[in-house]
Tab-separated table of C-alpha atoms and ligand atoms in Angstrom:
chain	number	residue	atom	x	y	z
W	18	MET	CA	-2.544	-8.359	25.998
W	19	SER	CA	-2.313	-4.794	27.200
W	20	GLU	CA	-5.255	-2.547	26.476
W	21	PRO	CA	-4.660	-0.123	23.602
W	22	SER	CA	-4.537	3.384	25.012
W	23	SER	CA	-6.986	5.844	23.609
W	24	SER	CA	-5.402	8.666	21.700
W	25	PRO	CA	-5.243	11.976	23.491
W	26	ARG	CA	-6.137	14.926	21.331
W	27	ILE	CA	-2.975	17.016	21.293
W	28	SER	CA	-3.018	20.629	20.202
W	29	PHE	CA	-0.115	22.989	19.792
W	30	TYR	CA	0.531	26.631	20.546
W	31	LYS	CA	-0.591	29.030	17.809
W	32	GLY	CA	-2.447	26.284	15.950
W	33	ARG	CA	0.688	24.640	14.579
W	34	GLU	CA	0.352	21.039	13.414
W	35	ILE	CA	3.163	18.803	14.641
W	36	PRO	CA	2.764	15.070	13.971
W	37	LEU	CA	4.047	14.038	17.370
W	38	GLU	CA	5.481	10.540	17.792
W	39	LEU	CA	3.814	8.650	20.639
W	40	HIS	CA	6.500	6.006	20.831
W	41	LYS	CA	10.220	6.078	21.519
W	42	VAL	CA	13.043	4.487	19.594
W	43	ARG	CA	14.847	1.700	21.436
W	44	ILE	CA	16.619	-0.213	18.692
W	45	VAL	CA	18.289	1.605	15.837
W	46	GLN	CA	19.879	0.642	12.556
W	47	LYS	CA	22.698	2.644	11.035
W	48	LEU	CA	21.951	4.197	7.650
W	49	HIS	CA	24.370	5.177	4.910
W	50	LEU	CA	24.045	8.354	2.922
W	51	ARG	CA	26.342	7.811	-0.042
W	52	PRO	CA	27.834	10.703	-1.996
W	53	VAL	CA	26.065	11.742	-5.168
W	54	GLU	CA	28.768	10.130	-7.361
W	55	ARG	CA	28.057	6.743	-5.820
W	56	ARG	CA	24.297	7.239	-6.078
W	57	LEU	CA	24.679	7.968	-9.777
W	58	GLU	CA	26.777	4.831	-10.228
W	59	ALA	CA	24.395	2.707	-8.164
W	60	ILE	CA	21.279	3.656	-10.107
W	61	GLY	CA	23.178	2.846	-13.330
W	62	GLU	CA	24.130	-0.578	-11.950
W	63	ALA	CA	20.468	-1.081	-11.028
W	64	GLY	CA	19.306	-0.457	-14.621
W	65	PHE	CA	17.528	2.732	-13.472
W	66	ASN	CA	15.072	0.509	-11.643
W	67	THR	CA	14.839	1.245	-7.902
W	68	PHE	CA	13.798	-2.384	-7.231
W	69	LEU	CA	17.323	-3.428	-8.244
W	70	LEU	CA	19.149	-1.152	-5.796
W	71	THR	CA	20.624	-2.712	-2.680
W	72	THR	CA	20.150	-1.200	0.753
W	73	ARG	CA	23.877	-0.491	1.216
W	74	ASP	CA	23.404	2.376	-1.278
W	75	ILE	CA	20.047	3.567	0.077
W	76	PHE	CA	19.608	6.262	2.710
W	77	LEU	CA	15.834	6.203	3.345
W	78	ASP	CA	13.983	3.229	1.907
W	79	MET	CA	10.527	4.427	0.901
W	80	LEU	CA	9.917	1.683	-1.666
W	81	THR	CA	7.080	0.064	0.238
W	82	ASP	CA	5.419	-0.511	3.585
W	83	SER	CA	5.399	-4.241	2.896
W	84	GLY	CA	7.398	-6.050	5.565
W	85	THR	CA	9.135	-2.805	6.584
W	86	ASN	CA	7.009	-1.378	9.403
W	87	ALA	CA	8.722	-1.052	12.778
W	88	MET	CA	7.808	-3.774	15.255
W	89	SER	CA	6.787	-2.980	18.792
W	90	ASP	CA	8.453	-4.366	21.925
W	91	GLN	CA	5.226	-6.312	22.508
W	92	GLN	CA	5.471	-7.923	19.070
W	93	LEU	CA	9.110	-8.889	19.464
W	94	GLY	CA	8.415	-10.199	22.964
W	95	SER	CA	5.528	-12.344	21.741
W	96	MET	CA	7.795	-14.014	19.179
W	97	MET	CA	9.868	-15.453	22.043
W	98	VAL	CA	6.916	-17.253	23.590
W	99	ALA	CA	5.547	-18.816	20.427
W	100	ASP	CA	4.296	-22.380	20.578
W	101	ASP	CA	6.102	-24.679	18.122
W	102	ALA	CA	3.691	-27.274	16.812
W	103	TYR	CA	2.840	-28.487	13.330
W	104	ALA	CA	-0.816	-28.853	14.277
W	105	GLY	CA	-2.889	-27.290	17.013
W	106	SER	CA	-0.362	-24.589	17.999
W	107	ALA	CA	-1.474	-22.230	20.769
W	108	SER	CA	0.007	-19.425	18.662
W	109	PHE	CA	-2.656	-20.055	16.035
W	110	THR	CA	-5.361	-20.027	18.708
W	111	ARG	CA	-4.086	-16.596	19.809
W	112	MET	CA	-4.188	-15.317	16.254
W	113	GLN	CA	-7.718	-16.660	15.810
W	114	GLN	CA	-8.711	-14.883	19.008
W	115	ALA	CA	-7.100	-11.632	17.788
W	116	ILE	CA	-9.086	-11.794	14.542
W	117	ALA	CA	-12.278	-12.522	16.495
W	118	ASP	CA	-11.583	-9.636	18.913
W	119	VAL	CA	-10.558	-7.074	16.299
W	120	PHE	CA	-12.879	-7.960	13.417
W	121	GLY	CA	-15.557	-10.133	14.960
W	122	MET	CA	-14.783	-12.952	12.505
W	123	GLN	CA	-14.970	-16.523	13.816
W	124	HIS	CA	-13.504	-18.723	11.067
W	125	VAL	CA	-9.882	-18.163	10.092
W	126	LEU	CA	-7.652	-19.620	7.375
W	127	PRO	CA	-3.940	-18.797	7.685
W	128	VAL	CA	-1.884	-18.139	4.529
W	129	HIS	CA	1.765	-17.305	3.828
W	130	GLN	CA	1.049	-13.826	2.435
W	131	GLY	CA	-1.710	-11.628	0.981
W	132	ARG	CA	-1.523	-12.941	-2.573
W	133	ALA	CA	-1.925	-16.482	-1.250
W	134	ALA	CA	-5.297	-15.436	0.170
W	135	GLU	CA	-6.132	-14.027	-3.268
W	136	ASN	CA	-5.117	-17.305	-4.879
W	137	ILE	CA	-7.480	-19.283	-2.643
W	138	ILE	CA	-10.408	-16.866	-2.946
W	139	SER	CA	-10.091	-16.584	-6.756
W	140	GLN	CA	-9.635	-20.327	-7.288
W	141	THR	CA	-12.658	-21.078	-5.146
W	142	PHE	CA	-15.083	-18.530	-6.521
W	143	VAL	CA	-13.974	-17.191	-9.936
W	144	GLU	CA	-14.923	-19.096	-13.087
W	145	GLU	CA	-14.131	-18.589	-16.769
W	146	GLY	CA	-15.973	-15.520	-18.068
W	147	ASP	CA	-16.728	-14.051	-14.637
W	148	VAL	CA	-16.263	-10.395	-13.753
W	149	VAL	CA	-15.242	-9.052	-10.352
W	150	PRO	CA	-16.237	-5.417	-9.753
W	151	MET	CA	-14.040	-3.506	-7.303
W	152	ASN	CA	-13.174	0.023	-6.213
W	153	TYR	CA	-9.625	-0.389	-7.541
W	154	HIS	CA	-7.361	-3.325	-8.259
W	155	PHE	CA	-4.101	-4.330	-6.642
W	156	THR	CA	-1.440	-5.935	-8.879
W	157	THR	CA	-1.576	-9.396	-7.297
W	158	THR	CA	-5.392	-9.323	-7.018
W	159	LYS	CA	-5.801	-8.718	-10.736
W	160	ALA	CA	-3.232	-11.390	-11.625
W	161	HIS	CA	-5.063	-14.072	-9.617
W	162	ILE	CA	-8.486	-13.213	-11.015
W	163	ASP	CA	-7.012	-13.218	-14.562
W	164	VAL	CA	-5.338	-16.599	-14.048
W	165	ASN	CA	-8.715	-18.091	-13.120
W	166	GLY	CA	-10.356	-16.804	-16.309
W	167	GLY	CA	-12.075	-13.813	-14.725
W	168	LYS	CA	-11.802	-10.124	-15.401
W	169	ILE	CA	-11.678	-7.216	-12.990
W	170	LEU	CA	-13.953	-4.199	-13.436
W	171	GLU	CA	-12.837	-1.045	-11.707
W	172	ILE	CA	-15.813	1.090	-10.876
W	173	PHE	CA	-14.306	3.989	-9.022
W	174	THR	CA	-15.811	7.462	-8.925
W	175	ASP	CA	-14.675	10.325	-11.171
W	176	GLU	CA	-12.732	11.847	-8.269
W	177	ALA	CA	-10.486	8.798	-7.834
W	178	LEU	CA	-7.983	9.666	-10.552
W	179	LYS	CA	-7.861	13.426	-10.020
W	180	ILE	CA	-4.451	14.479	-8.729
W	181	LYS	CA	-5.764	17.502	-6.826
W	182	SER	CA	-8.993	16.914	-5.032
W	183	ASP	CA	-10.880	17.829	-1.881
W	184	CYS	CA	-12.773	14.557	-1.947
W	185	PRO	CA	-12.202	12.870	1.436
W	186	PHE	CA	-13.050	9.401	0.085
W	187	LYS	CA	-11.466	8.883	-3.327
W	188	GLY	CA	-11.518	5.125	-2.703
W	189	ASN	CA	-15.331	4.953	-2.890
W	190	LEU	CA	-16.993	2.543	-5.294
W	191	ASP	CA	-19.336	4.251	-7.767
W	192	LEU	CA	-22.799	2.956	-6.827
W	193	ASP	CA	-24.509	3.895	-10.111
W	194	LYS	CA	-21.840	1.986	-11.999
W	195	LEU	CA	-22.342	-0.967	-9.646
W	196	HIS	CA	-26.072	-1.053	-10.499
W	197	ALA	CA	-25.224	-0.790	-14.198
W	198	THR	CA	-22.585	-3.549	-13.950
W	199	ILE	CA	-25.008	-5.936	-12.240
W	200	ALA	CA	-27.647	-5.173	-14.895
W	201	GLU	CA	-25.163	-5.691	-17.725
W	202	TYR	CA	-23.449	-8.911	-16.601
W	203	GLY	CA	-26.105	-10.486	-14.382
W	204	VAL	CA	-25.536	-11.922	-10.914
W	205	ASP	CA	-24.441	-15.320	-12.240
W	206	ARG	CA	-21.286	-13.855	-13.750
W	207	ILE	CA	-20.384	-11.871	-10.630
W	208	PRO	CA	-18.913	-14.246	-8.010
W	209	TYR	CA	-18.219	-11.359	-5.651
W	210	VAL	CA	-17.629	-7.642	-5.357
W	211	ARG	CA	-14.285	-6.639	-3.851
W	212	MET	CA	-13.600	-3.553	-1.753
W	213	GLU	CA	-10.032	-2.600	-0.948
W	214	ALA	CA	-9.376	-0.512	2.152
W	215	SER	CA	-7.021	2.463	1.556
W	216	THR	CA	-6.728	1.638	-2.179
W	217	ASN	CA	-3.035	0.971	-2.579
W	218	LEU	CA	-2.461	1.937	-6.224
W	219	ILE	CA	-4.343	5.238	-6.309
W	220	GLY	CA	-2.572	6.822	-3.397
W	221	GLY	CA	-3.735	5.015	-0.270
W	222	GLN	CA	-7.137	6.685	-0.564
W	223	PRO	CA	-9.923	5.446	1.742
W	224	PHE	CA	-13.590	4.650	1.169
W	225	SER	CA	-16.286	5.888	3.539
W	226	MET	CA	-18.386	3.773	5.867
W	227	GLU	CA	-21.448	5.127	4.101
W	228	ASN	CA	-20.134	3.849	0.764
W	229	MET	CA	-19.331	0.440	2.236
W	230	ARG	CA	-22.807	0.257	3.747
W	231	GLU	CA	-24.402	1.032	0.388
W	232	VAL	CA	-22.220	-1.508	-1.416
W	233	ARG	CA	-23.310	-4.023	1.203
W	234	ARG	CA	-26.978	-3.163	0.714
W	235	ILE	CA	-26.808	-3.496	-3.081
W	236	THR	CA	-24.790	-6.731	-3.098
W	237	ALA	CA	-27.046	-8.286	-0.426
W	238	GLU	CA	-30.123	-7.343	-2.419
W	239	HIS	CA	-28.757	-9.368	-5.345
W	240	GLY	CA	-27.272	-12.150	-3.233
W	241	ILE	CA	-23.726	-11.268	-4.329
W	242	MET	CA	-20.872	-11.990	-1.942
W	243	LEU	CA	-18.788	-9.043	-0.685
W	244	VAL	CA	-15.040	-9.488	-0.156
W	245	LEU	CA	-13.018	-6.913	1.764
W	246	ASP	CA	-9.241	-6.597	1.407
W	247	VAL	CA	-8.222	-5.326	4.855
W	248	SER	CA	-4.446	-5.219	4.311
W	249	LEU	CA	-4.506	-1.450	4.941
W	250	VAL	CA	-7.743	-1.233	6.920
W	251	GLY	CA	-6.291	0.502	9.980
W	252	GLU	CA	-5.548	3.642	7.982
W	253	ASN	CA	-8.952	3.479	6.268
W	254	ALA	CA	-10.616	3.328	9.689
W	255	TRP	CA	-8.479	6.261	10.828
W	256	PHE	CA	-9.688	8.355	7.868
W	257	VAL	CA	-13.314	7.418	8.599
W	258	LYS	CA	-12.786	8.748	12.096
W	259	GLN	CA	-11.081	11.900	10.832
W	260	ARG	CA	-13.227	12.703	7.836
W	261	GLU	CA	-16.666	11.088	8.030
W	262	PRO	CA	-19.443	12.955	9.825
W	263	GLY	CA	-20.513	11.170	12.997
W	264	TYR	CA	-17.322	9.153	13.558
W	265	ALA	CA	-15.057	11.640	15.349
W	266	ASP	CA	-15.839	10.182	18.767
W	267	ILE	CA	-16.138	6.527	17.791
W	268	PRO	CA	-13.117	4.398	18.819
W	269	ILE	CA	-11.121	2.829	15.977
W	270	ARG	CA	-11.930	-0.647	17.286
W	271	GLU	CA	-15.650	-0.010	16.772
W	272	ILE	CA	-15.049	1.362	13.287
W	273	LEU	CA	-13.031	-1.742	12.392
W	274	ARG	CA	-15.809	-3.971	13.747
W	275	GLU	CA	-18.430	-2.136	11.751
W	276	LEU	CA	-16.381	-2.329	8.524
W	277	ALA	CA	-15.818	-6.051	8.975
W	278	SER	CA	-19.481	-6.675	9.785
W	279	LEU	CA	-20.395	-5.427	6.308
W	280	CYS	CA	-18.493	-8.079	4.330
W	281	ASP	CA	-18.819	-11.838	3.877
W	282	VAL	CA	-15.128	-12.609	3.556
W	283	MET	CA	-12.089	-10.548	4.467
W	284	TYR	CA	-8.409	-11.161	3.903
W	285	PHE	CA	-5.146	-9.416	4.560
W	286	SER	CA	-1.423	-9.420	4.060
W	287	SER	CA	0.314	-9.512	7.401
W	288	ARG	CA	3.369	-7.896	5.782
W	289	LYS	CA	1.448	-4.634	6.195
W	290	VAL	CA	0.354	-5.409	9.763
W	291	SER	CA	3.375	-6.853	11.511
W	292	SER	CA	6.265	-6.724	9.059
W	293	THR	CA	6.520	-10.483	8.926
W	294	ARG	CA	5.309	-12.886	6.288
W	295	GLY	CA	1.786	-14.147	6.528
W	296	GLY	CA	-1.822	-13.299	6.177
W	297	ALA	CA	-5.271	-14.717	6.675
W	298	ILE	CA	-8.745	-15.151	5.266
W	299	ALA	CA	-11.605	-14.747	7.738
W	300	THR	CA	-15.366	-15.114	7.573
W	301	ASN	CA	-18.398	-15.772	9.727
W	302	ARG	CA	-19.973	-17.972	7.070
W	303	ILE	CA	-19.133	-21.612	7.629
W	304	ASP	CA	-20.331	-22.510	4.093
W	305	LEU	CA	-17.732	-20.187	2.519
W	306	PHE	CA	-15.052	-21.319	4.979
W	307	ASN	CA	-15.667	-24.952	4.043
W	308	LYS	CA	-15.451	-24.187	0.332
W	309	MET	CA	-12.009	-22.604	0.748
W	310	LYS	CA	-10.384	-24.628	3.474
W	311	ASP	CA	-9.132	-27.621	1.456
W	312	LEU	CA	-6.878	-25.356	-0.582
W	313	VAL	CA	-4.936	-24.260	2.514
W	314	PRO	CA	-3.114	-27.571	3.133
W	315	LEU	CA	-2.595	-27.875	-0.634
W	316	TYR	CA	-0.838	-24.533	-1.154
W	317	GLU	CA	0.061	-23.154	2.258
W	318	GLY	CA	0.453	-25.703	5.033
W	319	PHE	CA	-1.638	-27.250	7.768
W	320	LEU	CA	-4.721	-25.283	8.881
W	321	THR	CA	-2.998	-24.018	12.027
W	322	TYR	CA	0.064	-22.430	10.412
W	323	GLY	CA	-0.609	-21.834	6.698
W	324	GLY	CA	3.024	-21.413	5.676
W	325	MET	CA	3.946	-19.080	8.522
W	326	SER	CA	6.304	-19.697	11.399
W	327	VAL	CA	4.664	-19.654	14.835
W	328	ARG	CA	6.786	-16.594	15.680
W	329	GLU	CA	5.285	-14.694	12.779
W	330	ILE	CA	1.823	-15.780	13.829
W	331	GLU	CA	2.391	-14.337	17.324
W	332	ALA	CA	3.694	-11.024	15.943
W	333	MET	CA	0.694	-10.824	13.644
W	334	ALA	CA	-1.755	-11.367	16.488
W	335	VAL	CA	-0.175	-8.568	18.504
W	336	GLY	CA	-0.001	-6.376	15.375
W	337	LEU	CA	-3.747	-6.810	14.881
W	338	TYR	CA	-4.479	-5.588	18.400
W	339	GLU	CA	-2.128	-2.658	17.842
W	340	THR	CA	-4.103	-1.707	14.736
W	341	THR	CA	-6.904	-0.685	17.091
W	342	ASP	CA	-4.560	1.694	18.950
W	343	GLU	CA	-4.956	5.196	17.584
W	344	THR	CA	-1.457	6.249	18.572
W	345	VAL	CA	-0.132	3.469	16.343
W	346	ILE	CA	-2.480	3.780	13.411
W	347	SER	CA	-2.374	7.569	13.151
W	348	GLN	CA	1.415	7.789	12.928
W	349	SER	CA	1.927	7.049	9.248
W	350	PRO	CA	-1.076	9.123	7.985
W	351	SER	CA	0.007	12.114	10.089
W	352	PHE	CA	3.595	12.021	8.740
W	353	ILE	CA	2.246	11.627	5.206
W	354	ARG	CA	-0.028	14.583	5.707
W	355	HIS	CA	2.874	16.677	6.982
W	356	LEU	CA	4.968	15.837	3.903
W	357	VAL	CA	2.122	16.254	1.408
W	358	GLU	CA	1.104	19.639	2.817
W	359	GLU	CA	4.677	20.903	2.804
W	360	LEU	CA	5.264	19.799	-0.801
W	361	ASP	CA	1.883	21.043	-1.964
W	362	GLY	CA	2.595	24.393	-0.333
W	363	ALA	CA	5.924	24.567	-2.179
W	364	GLY	CA	4.187	23.922	-5.500
W	365	VAL	CA	5.463	20.364	-5.992
W	366	PRO	CA	2.664	18.333	-7.638
W	367	VAL	CA	1.437	15.651	-5.207
W	368	ILE	CA	-1.814	13.732	-4.812
W	369	THR	CA	-4.285	15.412	-2.466
W	370	PRO	CA	-5.886	14.899	-0.078
W	371	PRO	CA	-3.100	13.014	1.714
W	372	GLY	CA	-3.820	9.278	1.948
W	373	GLY	CA	-2.386	6.350	3.908
W	374	LEU	CA	0.614	4.361	2.749
W	375	GLY	CA	2.739	7.167	1.343
W	376	CYS	CA	3.171	10.465	-0.439
W	377	HIS	CA	2.483	10.185	-4.149
W	378	VAL	CA	4.260	12.628	-6.454
W	379	ASP	CA	2.583	13.328	-9.781
W	380	ALA	CA	5.302	12.692	-12.373
W	381	LYS	CA	3.217	14.000	-15.290
W	382	GLY	CA	2.919	17.351	-13.539
W	383	PHE	CA	6.548	17.240	-12.394
W	384	LEU	CA	7.976	16.357	-15.813
W	385	PRO	CA	5.551	17.665	-18.447
W	386	HIS	CA	8.408	17.589	-20.979
W	387	VAL	CA	8.874	13.797	-20.644
W	388	PRO	CA	6.283	11.910	-22.755
W	389	GLN	CA	4.526	8.945	-21.127
W	390	SER	CA	6.230	6.632	-23.623
W	391	GLU	CA	9.523	7.591	-21.902
W	392	TYR	CA	8.270	6.643	-18.432
W	393	PRO	CA	8.205	9.895	-16.451
W	394	ALA	CA	7.459	8.151	-13.114
W	395	GLY	CA	10.416	5.799	-13.577
W	396	ALA	CA	12.648	8.707	-14.565
W	397	LEU	CA	11.518	10.695	-11.526
W	398	ALA	CA	12.206	7.746	-9.193
W	399	ALA	CA	15.749	7.431	-10.603
W	400	ALA	CA	16.357	11.198	-10.505
W	401	PHE	CA	15.127	11.430	-6.920
W	402	PHE	CA	17.454	8.648	-5.872
W	403	ILE	CA	20.396	10.513	-7.424
W	404	ALA	CA	19.347	13.717	-5.671
W	405	SER	CA	18.715	12.197	-2.245
W	406	GLY	CA	19.610	8.543	-1.768
W	407	VAL	CA	15.908	8.011	-1.045
W	408	ARG	CA	14.328	5.019	-2.760
W	409	GLY	CA	10.745	5.390	-3.972
W	410	MET	CA	8.695	3.183	-6.291
W	411	GLU	CA	7.516	3.824	-9.833
W	412	ARG	CA	3.746	3.437	-10.105
W	413	GLY	CA	3.049	4.321	-13.702
W	414	THR	CA	3.494	2.872	-17.185
W	415	ILE	CA	6.528	0.736	-16.280
W	416	SER	CA	4.202	-1.002	-13.782
W	417	SER	CA	1.683	-1.476	-16.624
W	418	VAL	CA	1.865	-3.984	-19.523
W	419	ARG	CA	1.958	-4.014	-23.346
W	420	ASP	CA	-1.059	-4.731	-25.579
W	421	GLU	CA	-1.186	-7.472	-28.239
W	422	ASN	CA	0.644	-5.183	-30.728
W	423	GLY	CA	3.502	-4.698	-28.307
W	424	ASP	CA	2.594	-1.108	-27.494
W	425	ASP	CA	2.666	0.175	-23.941
W	426	ILE	CA	-0.727	0.515	-22.289
W	427	LEU	CA	-0.236	3.939	-20.733
W	428	ALA	CA	-1.088	4.042	-17.036
W	429	ASP	CA	-3.948	6.209	-15.710
W	430	MET	CA	-1.458	8.043	-13.529
W	431	GLU	CA	2.320	8.406	-13.448
W	432	LEU	CA	3.302	8.387	-9.794
W	433	LEU	CA	6.430	8.287	-7.715
W	434	ARG	CA	5.318	6.623	-4.493
W	435	LEU	CA	7.239	7.470	-1.359
W	436	ALA	CA	5.945	4.920	1.140
W	437	MET	CA	5.887	5.807	4.826
W	438	PRO	CA	6.299	2.568	6.771
W	439	ARG	CA	4.888	2.856	10.286
W	440	ARG	CA	7.162	4.340	12.965
W	441	VAL	CA	10.338	3.873	10.904
W	442	PHE	CA	11.369	7.440	10.048
W	443	THR	CA	11.793	10.566	12.133
W	444	LEU	CA	10.332	13.935	11.292
W	445	SER	CA	13.756	15.342	10.374
W	446	GLN	CA	14.163	12.549	7.836
W	447	VAL	CA	10.786	13.502	6.392
W	448	SER	CA	12.027	17.104	6.193
W	449	TYR	CA	15.093	15.904	4.273
W	450	VAL	CA	12.801	14.171	1.755
W	451	SER	CA	10.870	17.399	1.291
W	452	ASP	CA	14.057	19.468	0.954
W	453	ARG	CA	15.572	17.264	-1.756
W	454	LEU	CA	12.301	16.947	-3.639
W	455	GLN	CA	11.943	20.725	-3.727
W	456	TRP	CA	15.493	21.044	-5.082
W	457	LEU	CA	14.698	18.435	-7.726
W	458	TYR	CA	11.525	20.257	-8.697
W	459	ASP	CA	13.480	23.475	-9.242
W	460	ASN	CA	15.890	21.510	-11.449
W	461	ARG	CA	13.261	19.379	-13.172
W	462	SER	CA	14.162	20.600	-16.678
W	463	LEU	CA	17.403	18.586	-16.359
W	464	ILE	CA	15.495	15.286	-16.051
W	465	GLY	CA	14.908	13.243	-19.209
W	466	GLY	CA	13.223	9.949	-20.064
W	467	LEU	CA	14.098	6.241	-19.934
W	468	ARG	CA	13.830	3.279	-22.290
W	469	PHE	CA	13.942	-0.477	-21.680
W	470	VAL	CA	17.091	-2.422	-22.470
W	471	ASP	CA	15.901	-5.651	-20.858
W	472	GLU	CA	12.179	-6.166	-20.468
W	473	PRO	CA	10.662	-9.234	-18.774
W	474	LYS	CA	7.363	-10.489	-20.208
W	475	VAL	CA	5.500	-10.529	-16.877
W	476	LEU	CA	5.627	-8.042	-13.999
W	477	ARG	CA	8.385	-6.173	-15.826
W	478	PHE	CA	8.639	-3.471	-13.172
W	479	PHE	CA	10.312	-5.858	-10.731
W	480	LEU	CA	13.310	-6.958	-12.790
W	481	GLY	CA	13.306	-4.818	-15.951
W	482	ARG	CA	16.430	-2.803	-16.801
W	483	LEU	CA	16.364	0.614	-18.454
W	484	GLU	CA	18.751	3.285	-19.657
W	485	PRO	CA	18.491	7.069	-19.772
W	486	ILE	CA	17.671	8.778	-23.058
W	487	GLY	CA	20.658	11.139	-23.270
W	488	ASP	CA	23.124	11.824	-20.444
W	489	TRP	CA	20.702	13.621	-18.110
W	490	PRO	CA	21.583	11.629	-14.945
W	491	LYS	CA	25.185	12.815	-15.175
W	492	ARG	CA	24.188	16.435	-15.708
W	493	LEU	CA	21.741	16.212	-12.812
W	494	ALA	CA	24.478	14.869	-10.503
W	495	GLU	CA	26.850	17.640	-11.621
W	496	LYS	CA	24.269	20.313	-10.889
W	497	PHE	CA	23.660	18.725	-7.492
W	498	ARG	CA	27.368	18.825	-6.632
W	499	LYS	CA	27.579	22.427	-7.782
W	500	ASP	CA	24.602	23.492	-5.637
W	501	PHE	CA	25.445	21.496	-2.504
W	502	GLY	CA	29.157	20.743	-2.852
W	503	GLU	CA	28.234	17.502	-1.155
W	504	SER	CA	30.876	14.925	-0.504
W	505	LEU	CA	30.170	12.638	2.415
M	2	PLP	C1	0.312	-5.929	-0.243
M	2	PLP	C2	-1.094	-6.092	-0.610
M	2	PLP	C3	-1.580	-7.321	-1.099
M	2	PLP	C4	-0.667	-8.518	-1.352
M	2	PLP	O1	-0.052	-8.968	-0.207
M	2	PLP	P1	1.374	-9.732	-0.223
M	2	PLP	O2	1.599	-10.114	1.190
M	2	PLP	O3	2.397	-8.781	-0.757
M	2	PLP	O4	1.222	-10.929	-1.122
M	2	PLP	C5	-2.919	-7.394	-1.390
M	2	PLP	N1	-3.745	-6.337	-1.241
M	2	PLP	C6	-3.302	-5.142	-0.783
M	2	PLP	C7	-4.251	-4.005	-0.623
M	2	PLP	C8	-1.973	-4.974	-0.458
M	2	PLP	O5	-1.536	-3.778	-0.025
């Protein structure tokens, strides 16, 4: 394994900030930018749900970073030397070693993806009536805790849900609320506290090392287990280095080690690390490992592959080492920052400070004339696709659920998430995103709401179909053609 290079500090003439790529492109994939007429048709065929678009109609796919990061030559090369074996594969040994080297964790359980780790952890530790406090939930995390009769408690700070903020660590857990929660429910009803690195659903916002240390101190005092979701930990570590006093000169690998040393159990989705399937649970506590391990052969596969192919296991191991390379881990946050600052400067409402994962556009601020009952984030995602061919993801009320009376539970925030998978896009493509979003903002009064025509009972955002209220998509496309005369 080659040593990760340390990141040179690059400055530019006259204090400009250019997020310089420290990699080169060696394999490319042709993209298609369809004319606006086709984009309008395509979003109609997709029931105004960007999940139902197909990539032949998409120019830039910013739906998610899950399984879409660019792979390195080292990762692809490693997949060719994988060791095929049902049991005892050398590929698994390499992955175990990577987890030990990067996180200092000795006991590893392989799983087929992140939610499979959540299934095993929740089944093992959560009982009927339990509560699991956390800084913020992720969709699959909540679902698995619910299924096992538990309930999640989100105890984020007041800053977490503010769109505009200077708070460097909006992903922090509120420590006063943690004390109060422990006092209210008692340690017996709290199987573990969960911390999520770079909180996915509130804008990829990190927590600080100081906060993690305090959470560790409080949970240890009460003998409560601490679980860390490290799916997006590289970016969180990067923000600690950038934003937390005392960490500027500490290498990412040491920050990752310190973060991991503060939890009892960690798990991750390898879809975010190496763009393959897979994931793992890791711990230094043999008692916890033994409690969980029997579920791996039951749900995943033998203990040395856990539902993954050996090729994926190799790519994951290399991906973990690359997470400690600052030139790799800084790429997505620096592009996101570039986009967020440009949009913010142009008056387009976006979440600040910039996080990891993607740029999050505030649909409530963008479309104040669209009531939440008409799904402004979903409408904005559809409108932006028409205007650009760029696919983002709705993270608002469509991603929420209905209450027992059948009424929508309105989401805390209405966001259009534009994910920035690692090393996939160029800076000129990011500039295109900014250009089209600024045009859309100037024409925002043309955008109307959506309503469901076909609504699945569970996880409706994946497969639900909607229709526009009025003929706004057509009028938006007409205005676009008038302004740009685009026909490609
Ligand atoms: C993606 C993700 C998961 C779930 O992982 P899958 O591989 O999609 O099942 C869990 N937690 C976080 C923070 C994630 O980003």
